[in-house]
Coordinates of C-alpha atoms and ligand atoms in Angstrom, one line a residue:
M5 CA 20.9 -44.9 6.0
P6 CA 18.2 -46.0 8.5
I7 CA 15.1 -44.0 9.1
C8 CA 15.5 -41.8 12.2
R9 CA 13.4 -39.2 14.0
L10 CA 14.5 -35.6 13.3
A11 CA 16.1 -33.9 16.3
E12 CA 13.8 -31.4 18.0
T13 CA 16.1 -28.5 16.9
T14 CA 15.9 -29.6 13.3
I15 CA 12.1 -29.8 13.5
N16 CA 11.9 -26.3 15.0
R17 CA 14.2 -25.0 12.3
I18 CA 12.0 -26.4 9.6
A19 CA 8.9 -25.0 11.2
A20 CA 10.7 -21.7 11.6
G21 CA 11.0 -21.5 7.9
E22 CA 7.2 -21.8 7.6
V23 CA 6.0 -19.6 10.5
I24 CA 8.8 -17.0 10.5
E25 CA 9.7 -16.4 6.9
R26 CA 10.9 -12.9 7.5
P27 CA 11.2 -10.4 10.4
A28 CA 7.7 -9.1 9.8
A29 CA 6.3 -12.6 10.6
A30 CA 8.2 -12.7 13.9
V31 CA 6.9 -9.2 14.8
K32 CA 3.4 -10.4 13.9
E33 CA 3.6 -13.5 16.2
L34 CA 5.0 -11.5 19.1
V35 CA 2.5 -8.7 18.9
E36 CA -0.3 -11.3 18.6
N37 CA 0.9 -12.9 21.8
A38 CA 0.8 -9.5 23.5
L39 CA -2.7 -9.0 22.3
D40 CA -3.8 -12.5 23.4
A41 CA -2.3 -11.7 26.8
G42 CA -4.8 -8.9 27.2
A43 CA -2.3 -6.1 27.0
S44 CA -3.6 -2.5 27.1
R45 CA -0.4 -1.1 25.8
I46 CA 2.1 -2.6 23.4
E47 CA 5.4 -1.2 22.4
V48 CA 7.4 -2.4 19.4
L49 CA 11.0 -1.5 18.9
L50 CA 12.8 -2.5 15.7
S51 CA 16.4 -2.3 14.7
G52 CA 17.8 -3.0 11.3
G53 CA 14.5 -4.0 9.8
G54 CA 13.9 -6.4 12.6
V55 CA 16.8 -8.6 11.5
E56 CA 19.1 -7.2 14.1
R57 CA 16.5 -6.9 16.9
I58 CA 12.8 -7.0 17.6
E59 CA 11.6 -6.0 21.1
I60 CA 8.0 -6.2 22.1
I61 CA 6.9 -4.9 25.5
D62 CA 3.4 -5.5 26.8
D63 CA 1.5 -5.0 30.1
G64 CA -0.5 -8.2 29.7
C65 CA -1.1 -11.2 31.9
G66 CA 2.6 -12.4 31.8
I67 CA 3.9 -16.0 31.9
P68 CA 4.4 -17.7 35.3
A69 CA 8.0 -18.6 35.9
D70 CA 7.3 -22.3 35.9
E71 CA 5.6 -22.1 32.5
L72 CA 8.5 -20.2 30.8
P73 CA 10.2 -23.4 29.6
L74 CA 6.9 -24.6 28.2
A75 CA 6.2 -21.4 26.3
I76 CA 9.3 -22.0 24.2
E77 CA 8.5 -25.6 23.6
R78 CA 6.9 -26.7 20.4
H79 CA 3.1 -27.2 20.3
A80 CA 2.8 -25.9 23.8
T81 CA 0.0 -23.3 24.2
S82 CA -2.2 -21.9 26.9
K83 CA -4.8 -21.0 24.3
L84 CA -6.4 -23.8 22.5
Q85 CA -9.4 -25.1 24.4
D86 CA -11.5 -26.4 21.5
E87 CA -9.8 -29.4 20.1
T88 CA -11.8 -29.4 17.0
L89 CA -10.2 -26.1 16.0
V90 CA -13.6 -24.6 15.4
Q91 CA -13.9 -22.0 18.1
I92 CA -10.7 -20.0 18.0
S93 CA -11.0 -16.8 19.8
T94 CA -7.3 -16.0 20.3
L95 CA -4.9 -14.8 17.6
G96 CA -2.4 -17.6 18.4
F97 CA -3.3 -21.3 19.0
R98 CA -0.7 -23.4 17.3
G99 CA 2.1 -23.0 19.9
E100 CA 4.7 -22.7 17.2
A101 CA 5.8 -19.1 17.2
L102 CA 8.1 -18.9 20.2
P103 CA 9.9 -22.2 19.5
S104 CA 10.3 -21.2 15.8
I105 CA 11.8 -17.8 16.7
G106 CA 14.0 -19.5 19.3
A107 CA 15.2 -21.9 16.7
A108 CA 16.1 -19.2 14.1
A109 CA 17.3 -16.4 16.4
R110 CA 18.3 -15.5 19.9
L111 CA 15.1 -15.2 21.8
T112 CA 14.7 -13.7 25.3
L113 CA 11.5 -13.7 27.3
I114 CA 11.3 -11.6 30.5
S115 CA 7.9 -12.0 32.1
R116 CA 6.1 -11.2 35.3
P117 CA 2.5 -12.0 36.0
K118 CA 1.0 -9.5 38.5
E119 CA 0.8 -12.0 41.3
Q120 CA 4.5 -13.0 41.0
D121 CA 7.0 -10.8 43.0
S122 CA 9.7 -10.8 40.4
A123 CA 10.2 -11.2 36.7
W124 CA 11.8 -14.3 35.3
R125 CA 13.9 -14.6 32.2
I126 CA 14.6 -17.4 29.8
D127 CA 16.8 -17.5 26.7
V128 CA 16.9 -19.7 23.6
A129 CA 19.5 -19.3 21.0
G130 CA 19.4 -21.4 17.9
G131 CA 17.3 -23.9 19.8
A132 CA 19.6 -24.1 22.9
V133 CA 17.8 -23.1 26.1
T134 CA 19.3 -21.3 29.1
P135 CA 17.2 -22.2 32.1
A136 CA 14.9 -19.6 33.6
R137 CA 16.2 -17.3 36.4
P138 CA 14.7 -14.3 38.3
V139 CA 15.5 -10.8 37.1
S140 CA 14.1 -7.4 37.7
G141 CA 11.1 -6.4 35.6
V142 CA 7.6 -4.9 35.7
K143 CA 4.3 -6.6 35.2
G144 CA 3.9 -8.0 31.7
T145 CA 6.2 -9.5 29.1
R146 CA 9.2 -8.4 27.1
A147 CA 10.1 -10.6 24.2
I148 CA 13.4 -9.8 22.4
A149 CA 14.5 -11.5 19.2
E150 CA 18.0 -10.8 18.0
D151 CA 20.0 -11.8 15.0
L152 CA 17.1 -13.3 13.2
F153 CA 18.0 -16.3 11.0
Y154 CA 21.6 -16.5 12.3
A155 CA 20.9 -20.2 12.9
T156 CA 19.2 -20.7 9.6
P157 CA 21.5 -19.2 7.0
A158 CA 19.4 -20.6 4.2
R159 CA 16.5 -18.4 5.2
R160 CA 18.8 -15.5 5.8
K161 CA 19.8 -15.4 2.1
F162 CA 16.2 -14.7 1.1
L163 CA 15.9 -11.5 3.1
R164 CA 15.5 -8.4 1.2
S165 CA 17.1 -5.1 1.9
T166 CA 17.0 -3.8 5.5
R167 CA 14.7 -1.0 4.2
A168 CA 12.3 -3.5 2.6
E169 CA 12.3 -5.7 5.8
A170 CA 11.7 -2.7 8.0
E171 CA 8.9 -1.6 5.7
A172 CA 7.2 -5.0 5.9
A173 CA 7.6 -5.2 9.7
E174 CA 6.3 -1.6 10.2
R175 CA 3.3 -2.4 8.0
T176 CA 2.6 -5.5 10.0
V177 CA 2.4 -3.4 13.2
W178 CA 0.3 -0.8 11.3
R179 CA -2.2 -3.6 10.5
L180 CA -2.2 -4.9 14.0
A181 CA -2.7 -1.5 15.5
L182 CA -5.7 -1.0 13.2
S183 CA -7.2 -4.3 14.4
A184 CA -7.1 -3.3 18.0
P185 CA -7.8 0.5 18.5
S186 CA -8.5 0.0 22.2
V187 CA -4.9 -1.0 22.8
A188 CA -2.3 1.8 23.0
F189 CA 0.4 1.2 20.4
R190 CA 3.9 2.6 20.0
L191 CA 6.1 1.7 17.1
V192 CA 9.8 2.7 16.9
S193 CA 12.0 1.7 14.1
D194 CA 15.7 2.4 14.2
E195 CA 15.1 5.0 16.8
R196 CA 12.5 6.8 14.8
V197 CA 9.1 7.0 16.5
I198 CA 6.7 6.0 13.8
F199 CA 3.5 6.2 15.8
D200 CA 2.6 6.5 19.4
L201 CA -1.2 6.1 19.8
P202 CA -3.4 6.0 22.9
A203 CA -6.3 3.7 23.3
Q204 CA -8.9 5.3 21.0
S205 CA -12.0 4.9 18.9
E206 CA -11.9 3.0 15.7
A207 CA -12.4 6.2 13.6
A208 CA -9.6 8.0 15.5
R209 CA -7.3 5.0 15.0
V210 CA -8.0 4.9 11.3
A211 CA -7.4 8.7 11.1
A212 CA -4.1 8.3 12.8
L213 CA -2.9 5.5 10.7
F214 CA -4.3 6.5 7.3
G215 CA -3.3 10.1 7.5
R216 CA -5.4 13.1 8.1
E217 CA -6.1 13.8 4.4
A218 CA -7.4 10.3 3.7
A219 CA -9.4 10.1 6.9
G220 CA -11.0 13.4 6.4
S221 CA -12.9 12.2 3.4
M222 CA -13.6 8.6 4.3
L223 CA -17.1 7.3 4.5
A224 CA -18.5 5.2 7.3
L225 CA -20.1 1.9 6.4
E226 CA -22.1 -0.7 8.2
A227 CA -24.0 -3.7 7.0
E228 CA -25.3 -7.0 8.3
R229 CA -26.5 -10.2 6.8
E230 CA -27.4 -13.3 8.7
D231 CA -24.7 -13.7 11.3
V232 CA -22.1 -11.6 9.4
R233 CA -21.5 -8.0 10.4
L234 CA -19.4 -5.6 8.4
S235 CA -18.3 -2.2 9.5
G236 CA -15.6 0.2 8.6
L237 CA -14.4 3.3 6.7
I238 CA -13.9 3.5 3.0
G239 CA -12.4 6.2 0.8
P240 CA -14.5 7.8 -1.9
A241 CA -13.4 6.9 -5.4
S242 CA -11.4 10.1 -5.7
L243 CA -9.1 8.9 -2.9
N244 CA -7.6 6.1 -5.0
R245 CA -3.9 5.3 -4.6
A246 CA -1.1 3.8 -6.6
T247 CA -0.9 0.7 -4.5
S248 CA -3.1 -1.4 -2.2
Q249 CA -1.1 -0.4 0.9
L250 CA -3.9 1.7 2.4
Q251 CA -6.3 -1.3 2.8
S252 CA -6.9 -3.1 6.0
F253 CA -9.2 -6.0 6.7
V254 CA -9.9 -7.3 10.2
V255 CA -11.9 -10.5 10.5
N256 CA -12.9 -11.5 14.0
G257 CA -10.3 -9.2 15.4
R258 CA -7.5 -10.7 13.2
P259 CA -5.8 -8.6 10.6
V260 CA -5.8 -10.5 7.4
Q261 CA -4.8 -10.1 3.8
D262 CA -7.4 -12.3 2.4
P263 CA -7.7 -12.7 -1.4
L264 CA -11.5 -12.9 -1.4
L265 CA -11.8 -9.7 0.5
R266 CA -9.3 -7.9 -1.6
L267 CA -11.1 -9.0 -4.7
A268 CA -14.5 -8.0 -3.3
L269 CA -13.0 -4.5 -2.6
R270 CA -11.6 -4.3 -6.1
L271 CA -14.9 -5.3 -7.7
A272 CA -16.9 -2.8 -5.6
Y273 CA -14.8 0.0 -7.0
R274 CA -14.2 -1.4 -10.5
D275 CA -16.5 1.1 -12.3
V276 CA -15.5 4.2 -10.3
I277 CA -11.7 4.2 -10.2
P278 CA -9.3 3.8 -13.1
T279 CA -7.6 0.5 -13.7
G280 CA -4.3 0.2 -11.9
R281 CA -5.4 2.4 -9.1
F282 CA -6.5 1.1 -5.6
P283 CA -9.2 2.1 -3.2
V284 CA -8.6 3.0 0.4
A285 CA -10.5 1.1 3.0
A286 CA -10.4 -0.1 6.6
L287 CA -13.0 -2.9 6.9
R288 CA -13.9 -5.1 9.9
L289 CA -15.9 -8.3 9.6
N290 CA -17.4 -10.2 12.5
L291 CA -18.9 -13.6 12.0
P292 CA -19.5 -16.7 14.1
D293 CA -16.3 -18.8 14.6
E294 CA -17.9 -21.8 12.9
A295 CA -18.4 -19.8 9.7
L296 CA -14.7 -19.3 9.4
D297 CA -11.6 -21.4 9.2
V298 CA -8.5 -19.5 10.3
N299 CA -6.2 -22.6 10.2
V300 CA -5.6 -22.5 6.4
H301 CA -2.1 -21.0 6.6
P302 CA 0.7 -21.1 9.2
A303 CA 0.9 -17.3 9.2
K304 CA -2.9 -17.2 9.7
T305 CA -3.3 -14.3 7.2
E306 CA -5.7 -16.1 5.0
L307 CA -9.0 -17.5 5.9
R308 CA -11.7 -19.7 4.5
F309 CA -15.3 -18.5 4.8
A310 CA -18.0 -21.1 4.9
D311 CA -20.2 -18.8 2.8
Q312 CA -17.8 -17.2 0.4
N313 CA -20.5 -15.7 -1.9
G314 CA -22.4 -14.3 1.0
V315 CA -19.4 -12.5 2.3
R316 CA -18.4 -11.2 -1.1
S317 CA -21.8 -9.8 -1.9
L318 CA -22.2 -8.3 1.6
V319 CA -18.9 -6.4 1.1
I320 CA -19.7 -5.3 -2.5
G321 CA -23.2 -4.3 -1.6
A322 CA -22.3 -2.3 1.4
I323 CA -19.5 -0.4 -0.4
N324 CA -21.8 0.4 -3.4
R325 CA -24.4 1.8 -1.0
A326 CA -21.8 3.8 0.9
L327 CA -20.3 5.2 -2.3
A328 CA -23.8 6.1 -3.6
Q329 CA -24.6 8.3 -0.6
P330 CA -21.5 10.1 0.5
A331 CA -22.2 11.0 4.1
R332 CA -19.0 12.7 5.3
L333 CA -17.4 11.4 8.5
G334 CA -17.9 14.4 10.8
T335 CA -15.3 13.6 13.4
A336 CA -12.2 15.6 13.7
P337 CA -9.8 12.9 14.9
I338 CA -6.8 15.0 13.9
A339 CA -5.8 16.9 16.9
F340 CA -2.7 14.9 17.6
L341 CA -0.9 15.9 14.5
P342 CA 1.6 18.5 15.7
H343 CA 1.7 20.6 12.5
L344 CA -1.9 21.5 12.9
S345 CA -0.8 24.5 14.9
V346 CA 0.7 26.0 11.7
P347 CA -1.4 27.8 9.1
P348 CA -3.8 25.4 7.3
T349 CA -2.6 23.5 4.3
P350 CA -3.1 25.5 1.1
P351 CA -5.8 23.9 -0.9
N352 CA -4.5 21.4 -3.4
R353 CA -6.1 19.1 -5.8
A354 CA -4.4 16.1 -4.2
A355 CA -5.6 12.7 -5.3
R356 CA -8.7 14.1 -7.0
G357 CA -7.3 15.6 -10.2
F358 CA -6.0 12.4 -11.6
A359 CA -9.0 10.3 -10.9
E360 CA -11.4 12.9 -12.2
A361 CA -9.6 13.2 -15.4
E362 CA -9.7 9.5 -16.0
L363 CA -13.3 9.4 -15.1
A364 CA -14.1 12.1 -17.6
L365 CA -13.8 9.4 -20.2
A366 CA -16.9 7.7 -18.8
A367 CA -18.9 11.0 -18.5
P368 CA -21.5 11.9 -21.1
P369 CA -20.1 12.8 -24.5
M370 CA -19.0 16.4 -24.5
A371 CA -19.3 18.8 -27.4
R372 CA -16.8 18.4 -30.1
Q373 CA -14.9 21.2 -31.8
V374 CA -14.3 21.3 -35.5
F375 CA -11.6 23.3 -37.0
A376 CA -11.8 25.4 -40.2
A377 CA -10.4 23.8 -43.3
P378 CA -7.0 22.1 -42.7
E379 CA -4.1 24.4 -43.5
P380 CA -2.5 23.2 -46.6
E381 CA 1.1 23.5 -45.5
L382 CA 0.3 21.3 -42.5
T383 CA -1.1 18.4 -44.5
K384 CA 2.3 17.6 -45.7
Y385 CA 3.4 16.3 -42.3
P386 CA 3.0 12.6 -41.5
L387 CA 0.4 13.1 -38.8
G388 CA -1.2 15.9 -40.8
A389 CA -3.4 18.9 -40.0
P390 CA -5.9 19.0 -37.1
L391 CA -9.5 18.6 -38.2
A392 CA -11.4 18.3 -34.9
Q393 CA -11.2 17.3 -31.3
I394 CA -13.9 14.9 -30.1
F395 CA -15.1 14.1 -26.5
D396 CA -12.4 16.6 -25.5
T397 CA -10.1 13.5 -25.6
Y398 CA -9.3 12.5 -29.2
V399 CA -7.8 14.6 -31.9
L400 CA -8.8 14.0 -35.5
A401 CA -6.3 15.0 -38.1
Q402 CA -5.8 14.6 -41.9
A403 CA -2.5 13.1 -42.8
S404 CA -0.4 13.9 -45.9
D405 CA -1.7 10.8 -47.7
G406 CA -5.3 11.7 -47.0
A407 CA -5.6 9.1 -44.2
L408 CA -7.6 9.9 -41.0
V409 CA -5.4 10.1 -37.9
I410 CA -7.0 9.7 -34.5
V411 CA -4.8 10.7 -31.5
D412 CA -5.4 9.9 -27.9
Q413 CA -4.3 13.2 -26.5
H414 CA -3.4 12.0 -23.0
A415 CA -1.6 8.8 -24.1
A416 CA 0.4 10.8 -26.7
H417 CA 1.4 13.6 -24.4
E418 CA 2.3 11.2 -21.7
R419 CA 4.7 9.5 -24.0
L420 CA 6.3 12.8 -25.0
T421 CA 6.6 13.9 -21.4
E422 CA 8.2 10.6 -20.4
E423 CA 10.7 10.8 -23.2
K424 CA 11.7 14.3 -22.1
L425 CA 12.0 13.3 -18.5
R426 CA 14.0 10.2 -19.4
A427 CA 16.4 12.3 -21.5
Q428 CA 17.0 14.8 -18.7
F429 CA 17.3 12.0 -16.1
V430 CA 19.9 10.2 -18.2
E431 CA 21.9 13.4 -18.4
G432 CA 22.0 13.8 -14.6
R433 CA 18.9 15.2 -13.1
I434 CA 15.5 16.5 -14.1
A435 CA 15.2 20.2 -14.0
I436 CA 13.2 21.5 -11.0
Q437 CA 10.5 24.1 -11.3
P438 CA 10.1 25.9 -8.0
L439 CA 6.5 26.3 -6.8
L440 CA 5.3 29.8 -6.0
V441 CA 3.3 28.5 -3.1
P442 CA 4.9 25.3 -1.6
V443 CA 2.4 22.5 -1.1
V444 CA 2.1 20.6 2.2
V445 CA 1.2 16.9 1.8
D446 CA 0.0 14.7 4.6
F447 CA 1.0 11.0 4.9
P448 CA 0.2 8.0 6.9
P449 CA 2.8 7.9 9.7
M450 CA 5.2 5.5 8.2
E451 CA 5.4 7.2 4.8
A452 CA 6.5 10.8 5.5
A453 CA 9.7 9.8 7.2
R454 CA 10.5 7.1 4.7
L455 CA 9.9 9.6 1.9
L456 CA 12.2 12.2 3.4
A457 CA 14.9 9.5 3.6
E458 CA 14.7 9.5 -0.2
T459 CA 15.0 13.3 -0.6
E460 CA 18.1 12.9 -2.8
T461 CA 16.3 10.4 -5.1
F462 CA 13.4 12.7 -5.4
A463 CA 15.7 15.6 -6.3
K464 CA 17.1 13.5 -9.2
L465 CA 13.5 13.1 -10.3
G466 CA 13.0 16.9 -10.2
L467 CA 11.0 17.0 -7.0
E468 CA 12.2 19.1 -4.1
I469 CA 10.9 18.2 -0.7
E470 CA 11.6 18.9 2.9
P471 CA 10.2 17.9 6.3
F472 CA 7.2 19.7 7.6
G473 CA 6.3 18.3 11.0
A474 CA 5.3 14.8 11.8
G475 CA 3.5 13.0 9.0
A476 CA 3.9 15.9 6.6
V477 CA 6.2 16.9 3.7
L478 CA 6.6 20.2 2.0
V479 CA 7.0 20.2 -1.8
R480 CA 9.1 23.2 -2.9
G481 CA 9.5 22.3 -6.6
V482 CA 8.2 19.9 -9.2
P483 CA 9.8 18.5 -12.4
A484 CA 10.0 21.2 -14.9
P485 CA 9.0 19.1 -17.9
L486 CA 5.6 18.5 -16.4
K487 CA 2.6 20.5 -17.3
E488 CA 0.8 21.9 -14.2
P489 CA 1.3 18.8 -12.1
D490 CA -0.7 18.1 -9.0
A491 CA 2.2 18.2 -6.6
A492 CA 0.4 16.4 -3.7
G493 CA -1.0 13.6 -5.8
L494 CA 2.3 13.1 -7.5
L495 CA 4.3 12.9 -4.4
R496 CA 1.9 10.5 -2.8
D497 CA 2.0 8.2 -5.8
L498 CA 5.8 8.3 -5.9
A499 CA 6.0 7.6 -2.2
E500 CA 4.0 4.4 -2.7
E501 CA 5.9 3.5 -5.9
L502 CA 9.3 3.8 -4.2
A503 CA 8.2 2.1 -1.0
E504 CA 6.1 -0.8 -2.4
S505 CA 7.1 -3.4 0.1
G506 CA 6.0 -6.4 -1.8
A507 CA 7.8 -5.5 -5.0
P508 CA 11.4 -6.7 -5.1
L509 CA 12.3 -3.9 -7.4
A510 CA 15.9 -2.7 -7.8
L511 CA 16.2 1.1 -7.4
E512 CA 16.6 1.3 -11.2
A513 CA 13.3 -0.4 -11.9
K514 CA 11.7 1.8 -9.3
L515 CA 13.0 4.9 -10.9
D516 CA 11.7 3.6 -14.2
A517 CA 8.3 3.2 -12.8
A518 CA 8.6 6.6 -11.1
L519 CA 9.4 8.2 -14.4
A520 CA 6.3 6.7 -16.0
R521 CA 4.3 7.8 -13.0
L522 CA 5.6 11.4 -13.3
A523 CA 4.8 11.5 -17.0
C524 CA 1.3 10.3 -16.4
H525 CA 0.7 13.1 -13.8
G526 CA 2.3 15.8 -15.9
S527 CA 0.5 15.3 -19.1
I528 CA -2.5 16.8 -20.9
R529 CA -5.5 15.1 -19.4
A530 CA -8.2 13.3 -21.3
G531 CA -11.3 15.5 -21.1
R532 CA -9.5 18.8 -21.6
R533 CA -10.4 21.0 -24.5
L534 CA -7.3 21.9 -26.5
H535 CA -6.5 25.0 -28.6
R536 CA -5.8 24.3 -32.2
E537 CA -2.2 25.5 -31.6
E538 CA -1.7 23.0 -28.8
I539 CA -2.9 20.2 -31.0
D540 CA -0.7 21.3 -33.8
A541 CA 2.3 21.4 -31.4
L542 CA 1.4 17.9 -30.1
L543 CA 1.3 16.4 -33.5
R544 CA 4.6 18.0 -34.6
E545 CA 6.3 16.8 -31.4
M546 CA 5.0 13.3 -31.9
E547 CA 6.5 13.2 -35.3
A548 CA 9.8 14.4 -33.9
T549 CA 9.9 11.9 -31.1
P550 CA 11.0 8.3 -31.8
R551 CA 8.9 5.8 -30.0
A552 CA 5.9 8.2 -29.8
A553 CA 3.6 5.6 -31.4
T554 CA 2.8 3.8 -28.1
C555 CA 2.3 5.1 -24.7
S556 CA 4.3 3.9 -21.7
H557 CA 1.7 1.3 -21.0
G558 CA 2.2 -0.1 -24.5
R559 CA -1.1 1.1 -25.8
P560 CA -1.2 3.0 -29.1
T561 CA -1.1 6.8 -28.9
F562 CA -2.7 7.2 -32.3
L563 CA -4.6 5.2 -35.0
K564 CA -4.4 5.8 -38.7
L565 CA -7.2 4.9 -41.0
T566 CA -6.2 4.8 -44.6
R567 CA -8.6 4.7 -47.5
T568 CA -8.0 0.9 -47.7
D569 CA -8.8 0.5 -44.0
L570 CA -12.0 2.4 -44.3
E571 CA -13.0 0.4 -47.4
K572 CA -12.4 -2.8 -45.4
L573 CA -14.4 -1.5 -42.4
F574 CA -17.3 -0.8 -44.7
G575 CA -17.0 -4.2 -46.4
R576 CA -16.1 -2.7 -49.8
R577 CA -13.0 -4.7 -49.8
G578 CA -12.1 -8.2 -48.7
Ligands
LIG30 P1 0.5 -19.6 20.7 O1 0.4 -18.2 20.7 O2 0.0 -20.3 19.5 O3 -0.1 -20.2 22.0 P2 3.3 -19.2 21.0 O4 4.5 -20.0 20.7 O5 3.2 -17.9 20.3 O6 2.1 -20.0 20.8 O7 3.3 -18.9 22.6 C1 3.3 -20.0 23.5 C2 2.6 -19.6 24.8 O8 3.4 -18.7 25.5 C3 1.3 -18.9 24.7 O9 0.2 -19.9 24.6 C4 1.2 -18.1 25.9 O10 0.7 -18.9 27.0 C5 2.6 -17.8 26.3 N1 2.9 -16.4 25.8 C6 3.6 -16.0 24.7 N2 3.8 -14.7 24.7 C7 3.1 -14.2 25.7 C8 2.9 -12.9 26.2 N3 3.4 -11.8 25.6 N4 2.2 -12.7 27.4 C9 1.7 -13.8 28.0 N5 1.9 -15.1 27.6 C10 2.6 -15.3 26.5
LIG31 MG1 1.5 -16.9 19.5

C-alpha cells in the first residue's frame, strides 16, 4: 500500500485520544476556554458523568461568527502570540481541544461577542461540520459536548463507571474553581447542584471547596525566593486524610497535578503525619513564564520547572515554617453553609484522634507499668501471662515455654477487630450501635451527596447516616464491633476510600479496604495504658483467632523471643 496522508478526521480522532482521554479532560478544556475568554461567571452542567452531556456556559468575550469555523479547526487558536512557546499566559494555546472534542463527540458552540447582534451556532459531529448559522443567545459562549466518544469506540471502551467519570469530572471543576476564585462558578451534575459560588477571596473559595471543618483549621502561608512566589493554605498535621484528594496546586493560574509539587508536599509532612495519610493543602505558585515549561503534556497538567530544587525547597521550607507556628486563619468564610442556622455541631474528635494516636509513638517514652508475678495458670497459654506494658504501646508477656512475647497492642487489636467485622459482614451486615448523640460531619461539597448515595453500602458496614443540610451528613450509628470509634474521622476516611476516583476498584475491593479502615479506627490505640484484664483478654483472643499473627497491613502483631533467639542476639550462639 502506498504512503498516504491521513484524512483530517482521522488525525483529529488520533489527537482526541491524547487530549480528551475521558470526559473530565473535555470538561477541563472547555472550562479553560471560558477562563481564557475572561468570563466572570462559568456554569458547568454534567449528565451521566459527562459521557452523555457536558455543557459549559460563560459570559466571556465570545467567538465572532466568522471565526466559528476556525475555532473547531485543528491548530487554530487566537491565543498563541509567542512562537517560541516561552511566554504562555493563557490556559490553552495548542488549538487542539475543540477539534478533538468535535472528532470524538457531537460538539455545539453557540457564541455571541458583545458587539454582535445575535449569537451564532456551529455543530461538529464525529468530525463532520454543520455550517454556522444565527440563533438566539446571550453574550458569551455555550459549548455543548454530547455522546462523548461515540465516534471513537476504542476510547469508549476504556471509560470507567458513570460514577467514576462523574467523580473525575467534578473534581476537575473543583480544581479549576480553586484556581480562579474571582470567577463565579456553578457546578451541576445529574441535576444535583454541587456548588454555586460567587466571585470571592481565595480564602473563602478554599473554605467553600474544602469544607468548613478543614478550612477552619488551615494555616496561611506565604514565601518568596528569587522570582518564585508561593502562597496558600495548608492543613495542620492533624487534618490528614485517607487520600490526596484535598490537595490543590495552582501554578501561574493553572491547576496542575505536578509530581514534583506533590512530592514536596509529602516530604514536608513526612515527619508529622503517619505513613499512608495525606496532608490537606491549597497552594499557589507564581513564577516568570521563562522559568516554567507548560508544554510537557497534551493535557497540560504537568510542568517542568527550570529550577526544580529551588521550587522544592521553597515549598518544603514554607510548609515547615507554617507548621511550626500555627497562626489560625481568623476569617469566618462559612456563612453560606445553610445548616449553620441549626445548633452548632457537637464537638467531635474528627480527624484528630487517629493522627494523635499514631504520633504518640514518636512522643517521649512514657512510663511503663510492670505487673506482679505472672499468674501461674496463665503461663500455660501459648502467648502466656502479661508481665508489663511499655511505652503504653507494647505488651510484654511470658509464654508457656518461657519465651518472651512482645505484642503491638494496636496492630493486634486491629487484626481482631477486622476479623470480627469480616465475619459479621460475610453473614449479612455488621451490627449497628446507635449513638446517644448523633454526630454531624462536614464535607467538601462534592462528598456529602456522593456519600449519601452510598447510604445502603454504609449500612452494610454498620454505619447509619442521613442527610443534614448541604455539605453535611448526620451519623446515627457506628459499627458495633468497634471500640469507641471517632465517628466523624471514620466517615470521612470511608467517604474517600469509597470515592477514590483514581482507583479502578471494584465495589468488593473497596469494601475490603473499607473493612480494614474500620478496623483501624475502632481498635485500641498505641499510646493507651491498658488494664491488666484488657491485656489478658487481648492475648486470649489472639490465641483464639486464626490469622492473628499479622495485622491487616501484613506487619507482625507480636514477636516471640525464645531462649535460643536471645542467645543468638547476645552472640552466645552462632
Ligand atoms: P486553544 O484554547 O488552545 O486556543 P481550543 O481548540 O480550545 O484551542 O479553542 C480554539 C479557539 O476557539 C480559541 O483559541 C478561542 O479563540 C476560541 N474559543 C474557544 N472557546 C471559547 C470560549 N468559551 N470563549 C471565547 N472563545 C473561545
Ligand atoms: Mg482551549
